[in-house]
Amino acid sequence: MNKLWLIIRREYLSRVQKRSFVLTTLLTPLAFLVFFIFIGFIMNYEGDEGRKIAVVDDTGMLRGAIRDASRLTFVFPKAPLDSLKAQATSGTYSGVLVIPPLSDIQSREHTIQYYSDDQLSLDAEMAIREAVGSRVRDYKMVTLQLDPQVIENLDTRIRIDPRPIADASRELSSLRTAIGAGIGFVMGIIMYLGVFIYGMMIMRSVMEEKTNRIVEVMISSVRPFQLMMGKIIGVGGVGLTQFLVWMIVIPVISMLVQLIFGFEAGNMATVTTTDSIHPDDMQAMVALGMQELGRIEWWLILPLFLLYFLCGYLLYASLFAAVGSAVGDDIGESQSLTLPISIPVLIAFYIMMVSVRSPHSSLAVWASIFPLFSPIVMPSRLAFDVPWWQILLSVVLLLATVWFFVWLSSRIYRVGILMYGKKVTLKELGKWLFYRD
Amino acid sequence: MANILELSHVVKTYQTTVAVDDVSFAMPEGSIFGLLGPNGAGKTSLIRIITSITRADQGTVLIQGEPLHGDHPEIIGYMPEERGLYKKMKVGEHLLYLARLKGLSPVEARKAIDQWLEKFDIADRLNKKVEELSKGMQQKIQFIATVVHRPKLIILDEPFSGLDPINTNLIKDEIYQLRAQGASIIFSTHRMEQVEEICERIVLIHRGRNVLEGNVAEIRQARKQNLFRYSFEGELPESIRQSVEVVSERNGQIVVHFQNDRESNVFLRRLMDHQVYVTDFTEILPSLNEIFIRTVGENAPTLTSNTPAV
């Protein structure tokens, strides 16, 4: 036990004390932030040069004005079409837009001509369609003598107020679903990243120990199992440290950025969400959201999440350790052997994406019980009142599987770390399970 | 004297190969013991059994008269042939880590490490990273790591590989000192002249079997061919030369074979009686190298016939 502790301590400290660890831990959130700002900038980017477009509107439908949009300016010069075309060729105008009369006031389609030798960009085309379309709409309303207010009132925004039948005391709100999905998604992502980043870290470290030949020195002092578990637990501690730091650093950095650049978080939301929320509702939504967050059963979710995280980590980390021990310095071989481990993780990740949207579908339910998927899928459902029997079954199965896989991996590990120059296949690994000590 | 290590009928099989096949030997406490054998003979398998890295399928291993148990690794120091250190660790931290894994308290460990670094005159490297050291320096660190916990049984596999003659002597002296302080040392190498020089007893493993065991001097005595070398100045009278079986002759030196080794002294007197000035007289004992090659060679066919016909 004492020796295991020594190994854990070394594995932990040797990583945490590295300058590169401090740097990556502090810089990763910054890098993400820069990345998001950059993405936001790209998404909002609207071509470099303004286009000036001459409009020929003999019908008078547009009443001599179109709202300029997205670096497009519309002018209504009094000149014949041919001279305008010549001016477009010489560069005065980017193009000439010709509006023919409507065949019928009720017509739902209308074709206008755009004269230019330049290719019309997708953005510009959309902007022109929208700008002309809204002017034509106004024209139609005036012509048909319709009240614009009445037209607007035809649209009705529907909200659903969910009410429980059995337990009336438990209030449900539509936000609850969104928040549950959000929490589930974040937990799923953390699980997924945790398994991969730290699993790989373990694998590389085992490979290095084997290639370095320190391993034989080590196991003349400690059991291979102690060495393996010490590494897994130590690296796990590194992972927890990193997450804790990020939980503190990320809010601090985003606050700082807002202070310095006056950067509004709302801007980013509009980049990603297509339908924007009515600003009046914003405050009510936030208040309701806070209320819902408070109502979530954190006392149940957080410990369970931690349990799933630890189990999932142990399960996959031990497999990565086994692969590392088997391959030594052969990167190519390590890739072919990590594939069978990565596949269930990837599948679980995709199921998790589905499960946050429909947490009670049979796919989500069974995947959250199946032990290879449950560490990633179950946390994503925890905010949705999972029946206790499902949690119990899932946890029991998971614990048994973790025990089995750690045993399995330690069997492979103890043979693998002392085996050199042998081509390792899955079949070969299977044989190692039955080697005597 | 008691035996520090006793193996009886140890067998270790891997899937298809018998790595250790019924090996028995005893190693007296305080001795330097040579564990020899060609590549792939089963030396490493045997060492791994003694160091509790693997377990024997059959047979018993006694350390200080007790069957192997969980605390034994703490009184053993093992320097494998294929050895390494964590490259990114500092020398002091690394030694402390390995010493504590062997059960030393932090205070004991620090004290011992300081003493050893002082002894090897490398105390200034305490805070250097292992990767910054030269290969020979790393070797010394490795040696310190092996003996820092004052093991009763030290197992050194090719301890001098990669060392220059000065450092080889340094380590050799330390080996003698450790022995003088009561440690027993198993020394595994292919360098027979080193074995001849250092070891008192040897066991020779070939194809998993113990093919030769005993005191180095006795083994060489037992295999001697009654050859004697005489060096002299001046001419050798023809009559004398005719009287014995001369194996080889060089300027001022002859090697003579006798049926009975006592005759060598008779011949020496005859030389002196004939006014030959003898400058040197030695019995030629076979070198361990020759014994090794001969034993391994002659055992090969025997073992082949032992394996079942396919």
XYZ file of C-alpha atoms in Angstrom:
747
model
C 0.000 0.000 0.000
C 2.818 2.320 0.949
C 4.622 1.514 -2.290
C 1.487 2.081 -4.334
C 1.250 5.499 -2.739
C 4.878 6.266 -3.648
C 4.204 5.347 -7.257
C 1.021 7.429 -7.382
C 2.895 10.375 -5.939
C 5.691 10.148 -8.471
C 3.359 9.702 -11.425
C 1.329 12.683 -10.249
C 4.127 15.053 -9.281
C 6.355 14.279 -12.250
C 3.546 15.478 -14.514
C 2.112 18.334 -12.497
C 5.519 19.881 -11.843
C 6.421 19.988 -15.496
C 6.430 23.425 -17.059
C 4.507 22.086 -20.019
C 1.685 20.978 -17.719
C 1.349 24.422 -16.180
C 1.384 25.982 -19.612
C -1.161 23.680 -21.228
C -3.457 23.868 -18.232
C -3.481 27.641 -18.299
C -3.314 28.131 -22.037
C -5.865 25.594 -23.207
C -8.868 27.680 -22.073
C -7.252 30.743 -23.643
C -6.680 28.821 -26.852
C -10.319 27.762 -26.890
C -11.431 31.316 -26.287
C -9.272 32.644 -29.098
C -10.623 29.862 -31.251
C -14.242 30.803 -30.525
C -13.631 34.491 -31.082
C -11.942 33.630 -34.337
C -14.853 31.401 -35.374
C -17.263 34.190 -34.462
C -15.271 36.607 -36.571
C -15.292 34.235 -39.519
C -19.009 33.578 -39.243
C -19.722 37.297 -39.215
C -17.384 38.020 -42.093
C -19.215 39.494 -45.093
C -16.918 39.876 -48.051
C -14.382 42.641 -48.404
C -15.642 45.153 -50.975
C -18.963 46.940 -51.110
C -21.054 46.430 -54.197
C -22.892 49.231 -55.820
C -25.805 47.977 -57.841
C -27.800 50.009 -60.324
C -31.500 49.232 -60.269
C -33.800 49.756 -63.231
C -37.343 49.769 -61.900
C -39.756 50.869 -64.587
C -42.707 49.484 -62.629
C -42.109 51.809 -59.635
C -42.769 48.828 -57.346
C -39.709 49.620 -55.281
C -40.553 53.284 -55.015
C -36.991 54.322 -55.701
C -35.418 52.784 -52.619
C -34.132 49.477 -51.383
C -32.678 49.095 -47.899
C -28.946 48.688 -48.251
C -27.851 45.372 -46.868
C -24.678 43.515 -46.184
C -22.254 45.779 -48.029
C -24.672 46.232 -50.870
C -25.800 49.683 -51.941
C -28.623 50.167 -54.383
C -28.885 53.230 -56.585
C -31.602 54.232 -59.007
C -29.846 56.177 -61.796
C -31.950 57.761 -64.508
C -30.252 56.260 -67.529
C -31.113 53.747 -70.208
C -30.272 50.135 -69.593
C -27.594 49.960 -72.282
C -25.555 52.804 -70.843
C -25.906 51.325 -67.397
C -24.582 48.027 -68.738
C -21.610 49.883 -70.191
C -20.993 51.572 -66.846
C -21.152 48.176 -65.144
C -18.500 46.869 -67.536
C -16.286 49.902 -66.901
C -16.588 49.346 -63.148
C -18.889 52.100 -61.939
C -21.449 49.532 -60.904
C -20.992 45.943 -59.895
C -24.125 45.030 -61.789
C -27.474 46.167 -63.063
C -30.697 44.872 -61.599
C -33.780 45.001 -63.821
C -37.199 44.664 -62.187
C -39.886 43.587 -64.638
C -43.550 44.154 -63.721
C -45.443 41.525 -61.742
C -47.561 39.335 -63.970
C -50.162 39.047 -61.252
C -50.426 40.733 -57.849
C -51.037 37.296 -56.232
C -48.022 35.720 -57.908
C -45.719 33.973 -55.468
C -42.771 33.973 -57.838
C -41.028 36.686 -59.661
C -37.915 36.717 -61.780
C -35.636 39.726 -61.945
C -32.529 40.113 -64.094
C -29.056 40.836 -62.869
C -26.559 41.989 -65.510
C -22.916 41.565 -64.612
C -19.776 39.809 -65.798
C -18.756 38.998 -62.233
C -19.995 35.896 -60.522
C -22.640 36.813 -57.927
C -21.565 35.559 -54.504
C -23.903 33.428 -52.446
C -24.143 36.094 -49.757
C -24.870 38.891 -52.221
C -27.499 36.848 -54.037
C -29.284 36.120 -50.773
C -29.111 39.750 -49.688
C -30.523 40.984 -53.014
C -33.351 38.420 -52.915
C -34.249 39.402 -49.394
C -34.032 43.167 -49.972
C -36.097 43.118 -53.175
C -38.481 40.550 -51.693
C -39.333 42.697 -48.693
C -39.927 45.748 -50.937
C -42.221 43.689 -53.164
C -44.072 42.529 -50.067
C -44.615 46.113 -48.977
C -45.804 46.962 -52.473
C -48.292 44.087 -52.435
C -49.630 45.092 -49.016
C -50.243 48.646 -50.168
C -51.791 47.511 -53.427
C -54.053 44.957 -51.701
C -54.855 47.475 -48.941
C -53.810 45.210 -46.140
C -52.991 46.476 -42.636
C -49.349 45.550 -41.864
C -50.180 45.155 -38.152
C -52.869 42.591 -38.927
C -50.443 40.628 -41.073
C -47.887 40.581 -38.280
C -50.476 39.418 -35.776
C -51.163 36.341 -37.843
C -48.032 34.703 -36.431
C -48.432 33.256 -32.952
C -45.521 32.113 -30.814
C -46.465 28.949 -28.886
C -45.002 28.038 -25.504
C -45.605 24.706 -23.788
C -46.258 24.590 -20.079
C -45.612 20.994 -19.005
C -47.675 19.844 -16.013
C -47.069 16.557 -14.214
C -50.083 14.350 -13.624
C -48.998 12.069 -10.811
C -46.993 14.435 -8.670
C -48.493 17.882 -8.850
C -46.018 19.342 -6.408
C -43.209 18.827 -8.886
C -43.267 21.700 -11.278
C -41.832 21.162 -14.680
C -40.800 23.798 -17.104
C -39.741 23.575 -20.680
C -36.409 25.017 -19.692
C -35.750 22.029 -17.557
C -35.340 19.861 -20.634
C -32.926 22.266 -22.235
C -30.902 22.597 -19.052
C -30.860 18.839 -18.500
C -29.639 18.331 -22.032
C -26.970 20.973 -21.531
C -25.703 19.381 -18.340
C -25.798 15.949 -19.925
C -23.886 17.127 -22.936
C -21.176 18.801 -20.876
C -20.777 15.687 -18.719
C -20.642 13.463 -21.781
C -17.959 15.627 -23.383
C -15.911 15.667 -20.178
C -16.101 11.877 -19.978
C -15.156 11.465 -23.596
C -12.206 13.842 -23.438
C -11.094 12.464 -20.082
C -10.997 8.894 -21.331
C -9.070 9.786 -24.460
C -6.625 12.405 -23.240
C -5.617 10.614 -20.065
C -5.933 7.107 -21.495
C -3.488 8.067 -24.203
C -1.228 9.704 -21.633
C -1.080 6.415 -19.723
C -0.422 4.416 -22.828
C 2.451 6.637 -23.906
C 3.955 6.561 -20.440
C 3.815 2.751 -20.251
C 5.378 2.528 -23.696
C 8.126 4.877 -22.607
C 8.858 2.886 -19.455
C 9.117 -0.274 -21.464
C 11.329 1.245 -24.143
C 13.446 2.922 -21.471
C 13.941 -0.404 -19.731
C 13.217 1.136 -16.361
C 10.422 -1.339 -15.951
C 12.580 -4.293 -14.985
C 14.257 -2.233 -12.277
C 10.846 -1.182 -11.011
C 9.253 -4.594 -10.848
C 12.119 -6.025 -8.882
C 10.769 -3.712 -6.147
C 7.013 -3.629 -6.743
C 4.391 -5.870 -8.320
C 3.452 -5.051 -11.907
C -0.118 -4.529 -10.698
C 1.043 -1.849 -8.267
C 3.010 -0.148 -11.013
C 0.027 -0.158 -13.352
C -2.487 1.019 -10.775
C -0.082 3.636 -9.455
C 0.208 5.088 -12.915
C -3.536 4.978 -13.571
C -4.396 6.645 -10.284
C -1.580 9.182 -10.552
C -2.561 10.236 -14.057
C -6.196 10.306 -12.937
C -5.161 12.785 -10.288
C -3.480 14.884 -12.967
C -6.735 14.883 -14.910
C -8.780 15.965 -11.888
C -6.298 18.730 -11.154
C -6.540 19.975 -14.702
C -10.349 19.980 -14.628
C -10.417 21.789 -11.308
C -8.071 24.452 -12.619
C -10.195 24.850 -15.730
C -13.359 25.171 -13.672
C -11.742 28.184 -12.027
C -9.756 29.579 -14.934
C -12.426 29.480 -17.628
C -14.958 31.736 -15.853
C -12.180 34.082 -14.790
C -10.803 34.374 -18.295
C -14.194 34.907 -19.895
C -14.973 37.614 -17.347
C -11.640 39.296 -18.015
C -12.202 39.184 -21.740
C -15.631 40.763 -21.332
C -14.135 43.503 -19.210
C -11.257 44.210 -21.535
C -12.882 43.888 -24.934
C -16.453 44.617 -23.955
C -17.156 41.360 -25.660
C -20.708 40.248 -25.089
C -21.435 36.629 -24.512
C -24.738 37.189 -26.296
C -22.914 37.780 -29.555
C -21.523 34.302 -29.481
C -24.932 32.836 -28.838
C -26.366 34.465 -31.931
C -23.551 33.041 -33.965
C -24.444 29.499 -33.061
C -28.192 29.592 -32.580
C -30.275 30.157 -35.643
C -33.478 31.471 -34.132
C -32.705 34.328 -31.840
C -34.573 34.803 -28.605
C -36.716 37.808 -28.179
C -34.760 40.260 -25.973
C -37.798 40.857 -23.715
C -37.872 37.177 -22.846
C -34.165 37.083 -22.160
C -34.338 38.251 -18.586
C -37.278 36.077 -17.671
C -35.519 33.123 -19.243
C -32.338 33.708 -17.268
C -34.286 33.996 -14.031
C -36.234 30.859 -14.798
C -33.008 29.109 -15.827
C -31.350 29.932 -12.527
C -34.409 28.661 -10.714
C -34.315 25.421 -12.694
C -30.591 24.976 -12.106
C -31.288 25.286 -8.410
C -34.010 22.688 -8.610
C -31.805 20.033 -10.249
C -30.857 17.285 -7.830
C -27.165 18.057 -7.697
C -26.688 15.994 -4.550
C -27.569 12.957 -6.631
C -26.152 13.899 -9.997
C -22.703 15.041 -8.975
C -21.697 11.979 -6.916
C -23.103 9.708 -9.600
C -21.249 11.605 -12.271
C -18.070 11.258 -10.263
C -18.678 7.527 -9.869
C -19.263 7.070 -13.591
C -16.266 9.193 -14.382
C -13.986 7.150 -12.125
C -15.324 3.843 -13.400
C -15.149 4.876 -17.030
C -11.680 6.212 -16.558
C -10.465 3.069 -14.755
C -12.008 0.826 -17.358
C -10.502 2.486 -20.388
C -7.264 3.637 -18.750
C -6.422 0.070 -17.773
C -7.035 -1.068 -21.343
C -4.766 1.676 -22.644
C -2.107 0.610 -20.123
C -2.378 -2.975 -21.356
C -1.962 -1.884 -24.970
C 1.007 0.293 -24.034
C 2.672 -2.623 -22.287
C 2.153 -4.892 -25.245
C 3.558 -2.700 -28.000
C 6.599 -0.961 -26.540
C 7.905 1.595 -28.999
C 5.958 0.545 -32.062
C 3.621 3.460 -32.777
C 1.972 1.736 -35.729
C 1.115 -1.309 -33.687
C -0.203 0.818 -30.861
C -2.604 2.479 -33.275
C -3.974 -0.797 -34.545
C -4.503 -1.982 -30.972
C -6.062 1.237 -29.664
C -8.681 1.081 -32.402
C -10.730 -1.664 -30.686
C -10.697 0.484 -27.529
C -11.593 3.701 -29.294
C -14.578 2.289 -31.156
C -16.823 1.720 -28.097
C -15.875 5.174 -26.800
C -16.821 6.770 -30.113
C -20.086 4.831 -30.337
C -20.911 5.836 -26.778
C -20.204 9.449 -27.673
C -22.654 9.434 -30.573
C -25.299 7.663 -28.514
C -24.790 10.358 -25.901
C -25.583 13.042 -28.478
C -28.870 11.281 -29.222
C -29.546 10.564 -25.590
C -29.496 14.213 -24.501
C -32.278 14.879 -27.001
C -34.431 11.861 -26.130
C -33.170 10.581 -22.780
C -35.905 7.987 -22.390
C -35.601 6.351 -25.790
C -34.806 2.676 -25.656
C -31.425 3.303 -27.302
C -30.483 5.736 -24.540
C -31.808 3.453 -21.808
C -29.979 0.337 -22.946
C -26.784 2.145 -23.807
C -26.756 3.676 -20.343
C -26.950 0.181 -18.861
C -24.412 -1.477 -21.173
C -21.150 -1.074 -19.217
C -18.882 -0.124 -22.121
C -21.161 2.801 -22.983
C -22.728 3.661 -19.646
C -19.889 5.870 -18.313
C -20.532 8.314 -21.149
C -24.248 7.814 -21.813
C -25.650 7.615 -18.282
C -24.260 10.960 -17.063
C -26.002 12.587 -20.017
C -29.353 11.258 -18.752
C -28.893 11.956 -15.066
C -30.723 15.283 -15.159
C -33.850 13.619 -16.554
C -35.148 11.652 -13.566
C -33.723 8.264 -14.507
C -35.606 5.408 -12.770
C -33.594 4.124 -9.833
C -33.521 0.543 -11.092
C -31.759 1.650 -14.248
C -29.088 3.477 -12.275
C -28.645 0.551 -9.926
C -28.398 -2.002 -12.709
C -26.032 0.204 -14.650
C -23.754 0.849 -11.663
C -23.592 -2.807 -10.654
C -22.813 -3.927 -14.187
C -20.248 -1.173 -14.566
C -18.460 -2.003 -11.318
C -18.271 -5.667 -12.273
C -16.952 -4.758 -15.708
C -14.361 -2.385 -14.294
C -13.162 -5.098 -11.972
C -12.982 -7.546 -14.851
C -11.174 -5.193 -17.209
C -8.635 -4.099 -14.626
C -7.930 -7.752 -13.941
C -7.703 -8.489 -17.647
C -5.398 -5.554 -18.291
C -3.113 -6.390 -15.403
C -2.739 -9.927 -16.773
C -1.681 -8.548 -20.139
C 0.434 -5.817 -18.587
C 2.557 -8.108 -16.411
C 3.526 -10.205 -19.443
C 3.711 -7.319 -21.887
C 6.174 -5.123 -20.032
C 8.806 -7.884 -20.074
C 8.157 -9.047 -23.621
C 10.379 -7.692 -26.342
C 10.566 -8.279 -30.045
C 7.361 -10.185 -30.421
C 4.688 -9.296 -32.927
C 1.645 -8.541 -30.830
C -1.782 -9.490 -32.079
C -5.089 -9.700 -30.256
C -4.718 -13.466 -30.299
C -1.300 -13.181 -28.697
C -2.736 -10.904 -26.013
C -5.402 -13.507 -25.354
C -2.723 -16.088 -24.711
C -1.007 -13.817 -22.206
C -4.098 -13.867 -20.036
C -3.370 -17.478 -19.235
C 0.356 -17.193 -18.626
C 1.357 -18.171 -15.145
C 3.230 -15.668 -13.054
C 28.658 -20.830 6.567
C 24.943 -20.468 5.912
C 23.594 -20.166 2.414
C 22.088 -16.874 1.386
C 20.405 -18.519 -1.556
C 19.395 -22.078 -2.239
C 17.636 -23.310 -5.332
C 16.425 -26.853 -5.618
C 14.860 -28.400 -8.689
C 13.579 -25.107 -10.028
C 11.566 -25.400 -13.232
C 10.078 -22.585 -15.279
C 8.190 -23.150 -18.504
C 6.887 -20.577 -20.934
C 4.182 -21.733 -23.315
C 6.380 -23.928 -25.491
C 9.903 -23.498 -24.141
C 11.487 -24.743 -20.968
C 13.464 -21.744 -19.767
C 14.719 -23.249 -16.515
C 14.948 -26.997 -16.328
C 15.531 -28.536 -12.913
C 18.210 -26.153 -11.675
C 19.658 -26.594 -8.197
C 22.531 -24.759 -6.589
C 23.468 -23.122 -3.342
C 25.226 -19.854 -2.772
C 27.139 -19.336 0.476
C 26.605 -16.095 2.331
C 29.266 -13.474 1.675
C 30.454 -14.966 -1.579
C 30.712 -13.569 -5.068
C 28.944 -15.976 -7.282
C 29.153 -16.146 -11.061
C 26.007 -16.986 -12.966
C 27.171 -17.904 -16.444
C 25.720 -19.178 -19.620
C 25.383 -18.401 -23.303
C 22.681 -16.077 -24.572
C 19.208 -17.469 -24.066
C 20.411 -20.105 -21.630
C 17.869 -19.148 -18.983
C 19.958 -16.842 -16.787
C 17.483 -13.998 -16.931
C 14.572 -16.334 -16.230
C 16.436 -17.642 -13.220
C 17.215 -14.145 -11.952
C 13.585 -13.123 -12.417
C 12.536 -16.025 -10.235
C 15.011 -15.062 -7.507
C 13.890 -11.429 -7.624
C 10.199 -12.433 -7.393
C 9.458 -10.910 -10.786
C 8.131 -14.292 -11.872
C 7.391 -17.447 -9.975
C 8.898 -20.872 -10.509
C 6.512 -23.555 -11.733
C 8.214 -26.160 -9.589
C 10.990 -26.380 -7.054
C 11.895 -24.188 -4.141
C 13.884 -21.022 -3.721
C 15.185 -20.276 -0.237
C 16.627 -16.931 0.751
C 18.412 -17.022 4.084
C 16.706 -20.359 4.584
C 13.188 -19.014 4.081
C 10.969 -19.654 1.073
C 10.502 -16.544 -1.071
C 7.993 -14.113 0.375
C 6.762 -10.564 -0.136
C 9.477 -8.835 1.877
C 12.370 -10.490 0.108
C 12.600 -7.942 -2.717
C 13.611 -5.399 -0.077
C 16.784 -7.290 0.793
C 17.663 -7.870 -2.845
C 19.274 -5.366 -5.157
C 18.969 -6.159 -8.830
C 20.675 -4.402 -11.688
C 19.279 -5.887 -14.900
C 21.306 -6.065 -18.071
C 18.684 -4.020 -19.885
C 18.379 -1.146 -17.498
C 17.109 2.363 -17.592
C 16.114 5.343 -15.532
C 13.381 7.932 -15.826
C 15.182 10.429 -18.030
C 13.298 13.495 -16.851
C 13.809 12.888 -13.153
C 16.505 14.533 -11.123
C 19.242 12.229 -9.891
C 18.493 12.829 -6.211
C 14.736 12.402 -6.596
C 15.185 9.288 -8.663
C 17.476 7.605 -6.164
C 15.157 8.608 -3.339
C 12.199 7.128 -5.182
C 13.892 3.799 -5.850
C 15.285 3.635 -2.311
C 11.867 4.279 -0.798
C 10.321 1.590 -2.985
C 12.823 -0.722 -1.350
C 11.440 0.207 2.034
C 13.870 2.889 3.235
C 12.528 5.832 5.192
C 13.102 9.251 3.592
C 15.765 10.132 6.167
C 17.667 6.855 5.796
C 17.419 7.069 2.040
C 18.727 10.639 1.834
C 21.635 9.820 4.066
C 22.594 6.745 2.069
C 22.245 8.580 -1.244
C 24.465 11.418 -0.068
C 27.099 8.961 1.080
C 27.128 7.121 -2.213
C 27.203 10.240 -4.354
C 30.053 11.498 -2.191
C 31.867 8.213 -2.601
C 31.603 8.360 -6.380
C 32.481 12.037 -6.295
C 29.311 13.078 -8.089
C 27.515 14.883 -5.277
C 27.245 17.944 -7.537
C 24.943 16.041 -9.886
C 22.216 15.672 -7.268
C 19.908 18.152 -8.976
C 20.790 17.302 -12.547
C 18.282 15.486 -14.689
C 19.217 11.931 -15.576
C 19.158 12.722 -19.308
C 21.846 15.364 -18.790
C 24.351 12.780 -17.529
C 26.820 10.795 -19.588
C 26.216 7.114 -20.125
C 28.923 6.113 -17.672
C 27.515 8.483 -15.078
C 24.041 7.000 -15.523
C 25.590 3.597 -15.007
C 26.987 4.735 -11.671
C 23.589 6.096 -10.658
C 22.130 2.755 -11.615
C 24.649 0.981 -9.443
C 23.861 3.253 -6.499
C 20.160 2.580 -7.011
C 20.894 -1.142 -6.832
C 22.796 -1.060 -3.564
C 21.451 2.026 -1.775
C 19.159 -0.003 0.500
C 22.041 -2.200 1.689
C 20.699 -5.403 0.165
C 21.869 -8.740 1.540
C 21.793 -10.203 -1.946
C 22.990 -8.167 -4.913
C 22.406 -9.348 -8.443
C 24.443 -7.633 -11.125
C 23.813 -8.455 -14.765
C 26.695 -7.254 -16.935
C 27.514 -4.429 -14.510
C 30.542 -3.201 -16.443
C 29.064 -2.882 -19.896
C 29.597 0.626 -21.193
C 32.086 1.582 -18.476
C 35.637 2.753 -19.097
C 38.494 0.926 -17.291
C 38.660 3.522 -14.512
C 34.988 3.288 -13.682
C 35.098 -0.487 -14.064
C 37.729 -0.591 -11.345
C 35.725 1.807 -9.213
C 32.661 -0.424 -9.353
C 34.782 -3.524 -8.871
C 36.241 -2.087 -5.676
C 32.740 -1.268 -4.449
C 31.683 -4.838 -5.114
C 34.553 -6.090 -2.938
C 33.690 -3.604 -0.219
C 30.038 -4.589 -0.214
C 31.086 -8.192 0.110
C 33.367 -7.264 3.004
C 30.338 -5.617 4.663
C 28.475 -8.904 4.439
C 26.598 -8.741 1.143
C 26.459 -11.677 -1.208
C 26.774 -10.946 -4.887
C 25.530 -12.752 -7.947
C 27.482 -11.664 -10.950
C 26.228 -12.486 -14.380
C 28.380 -11.808 -17.411
C 29.868 -13.141 -20.578
C 33.284 -11.723 -19.762
C 35.060 -14.791 -18.463
C 38.254 -13.013 -17.452
C 36.153 -10.876 -15.094
C 34.536 -13.956 -13.632
C 37.940 -15.544 -13.120
C 39.110 -12.431 -11.362
C 36.099 -11.676 -9.208
C 34.067 -14.803 -8.528
C 34.758 -17.510 -6.008
C 32.070 -19.852 -7.200
C 30.194 -20.203 -10.469
C 27.240 -22.006 -11.891
C 27.027 -22.474 -15.632
C 23.550 -22.653 -17.130
C 23.052 -24.053 -20.582
C 19.653 -24.624 -22.194
C 17.972 -24.146 -18.859
C 20.143 -26.667 -17.067
C 22.883 -26.453 -14.524
C 25.792 -27.977 -16.421
C 28.712 -26.948 -14.219
C 28.919 -25.690 -10.688
C 31.597 -25.172 -8.113
C 34.585 -23.256 -6.850
C 36.403 -21.473 -9.673
C 39.851 -22.667 -8.611
C 38.652 -26.229 -8.163
C 36.906 -26.246 -11.500
C 40.056 -25.085 -13.228
C 42.130 -27.614 -11.297
C 39.772 -30.408 -12.194
C 40.024 -29.581 -15.864
C 43.744 -29.103 -16.047
C 45.700 -31.054 -18.648
C 49.030 -31.276 -16.814
C 50.613 -28.627 -18.965
C 53.520 -26.603 -17.638
C 55.346 -23.652 -19.094
C 59.043 -23.130 -18.581
C 60.769 -19.896 -19.519
C 64.526 -19.818 -19.602
C 67.530 -18.060 -20.979
C 70.055 -19.681 -23.234
C 69.974 -22.943 -25.229
C 68.058 -26.031 -24.240
C 70.181 -29.262 -24.515
C 68.670 -31.608 -27.090
C 68.837 -34.597 -24.738
C 66.538 -32.866 -22.287
C 64.074 -31.893 -24.921
C 63.862 -35.471 -26.144
C 63.090 -36.755 -22.669
C 59.678 -35.069 -22.377
C 56.574 -34.469 -24.447
C 56.905 -30.905 -25.713
C 53.568 -29.452 -26.752
C 54.824 -26.164 -28.100
C 58.054 -24.291 -28.229
C 58.938 -20.675 -28.699
C 62.010 -18.602 -28.238
C 63.066 -19.269 -24.648
C 59.797 -20.929 -23.710
C 58.469 -24.483 -23.844
C 55.177 -26.008 -22.853
C 55.455 -29.579 -21.652
C 52.813 -32.204 -21.002
C 53.327 -34.770 -18.202
C 51.372 -37.881 -17.368
C 51.735 -37.018 -13.729
C 52.001 -33.379 -12.695
C 54.636 -34.226 -10.079
C 57.056 -34.949 -12.931
C 57.083 -31.232 -13.663
C 59.306 -30.591 -10.662
C 61.629 -33.418 -11.586
C 61.993 -31.873 -15.006
C 62.594 -28.454 -13.458
C 65.466 -29.906 -11.416
C 66.934 -31.551 -14.502
C 66.880 -28.209 -16.296
C 68.666 -26.561 -13.428
C 71.131 -29.419 -13.186
C 71.989 -28.809 -16.834
C 72.788 -25.187 -16.096
C 69.644 -23.863 -17.824
C 68.684 -20.535 -16.272
C 64.931 -20.846 -15.583
C 63.181 -17.471 -15.297
C 59.610 -18.650 -14.977
C 57.729 -21.829 -14.253
C 53.910 -22.040 -14.322
C 51.246 -24.627 -14.462
C 48.863 -23.838 -17.292
C 45.288 -24.039 -16.027
C 42.484 -23.850 -18.525
C 40.831 -20.440 -18.595
C 37.181 -20.218 -17.714
C 36.652 -19.094 -21.258
C 37.938 -22.434 -22.550
C 35.944 -24.342 -19.974
C 32.846 -22.375 -20.907
C 33.214 -23.053 -24.615
C 34.055 -26.698 -24.070
C 31.239 -27.339 -21.620
C 28.623 -25.583 -23.680
C 29.884 -27.302 -26.791
C 29.938 -30.805 -25.377
C 26.546 -30.421 -23.785
C 24.883 -29.516 -26.996
C 24.614 -33.001 -28.521
C 23.587 -34.619 -25.239
C 20.693 -32.262 -24.865
C 19.636 -32.665 -28.442
C 19.308 -36.406 -27.936
C 17.283 -35.758 -24.808
C 14.606 -33.877 -26.655
C 11.919 -36.196 -27.926
C 12.181 -37.185 -31.553
C 9.631 -35.555 -33.776
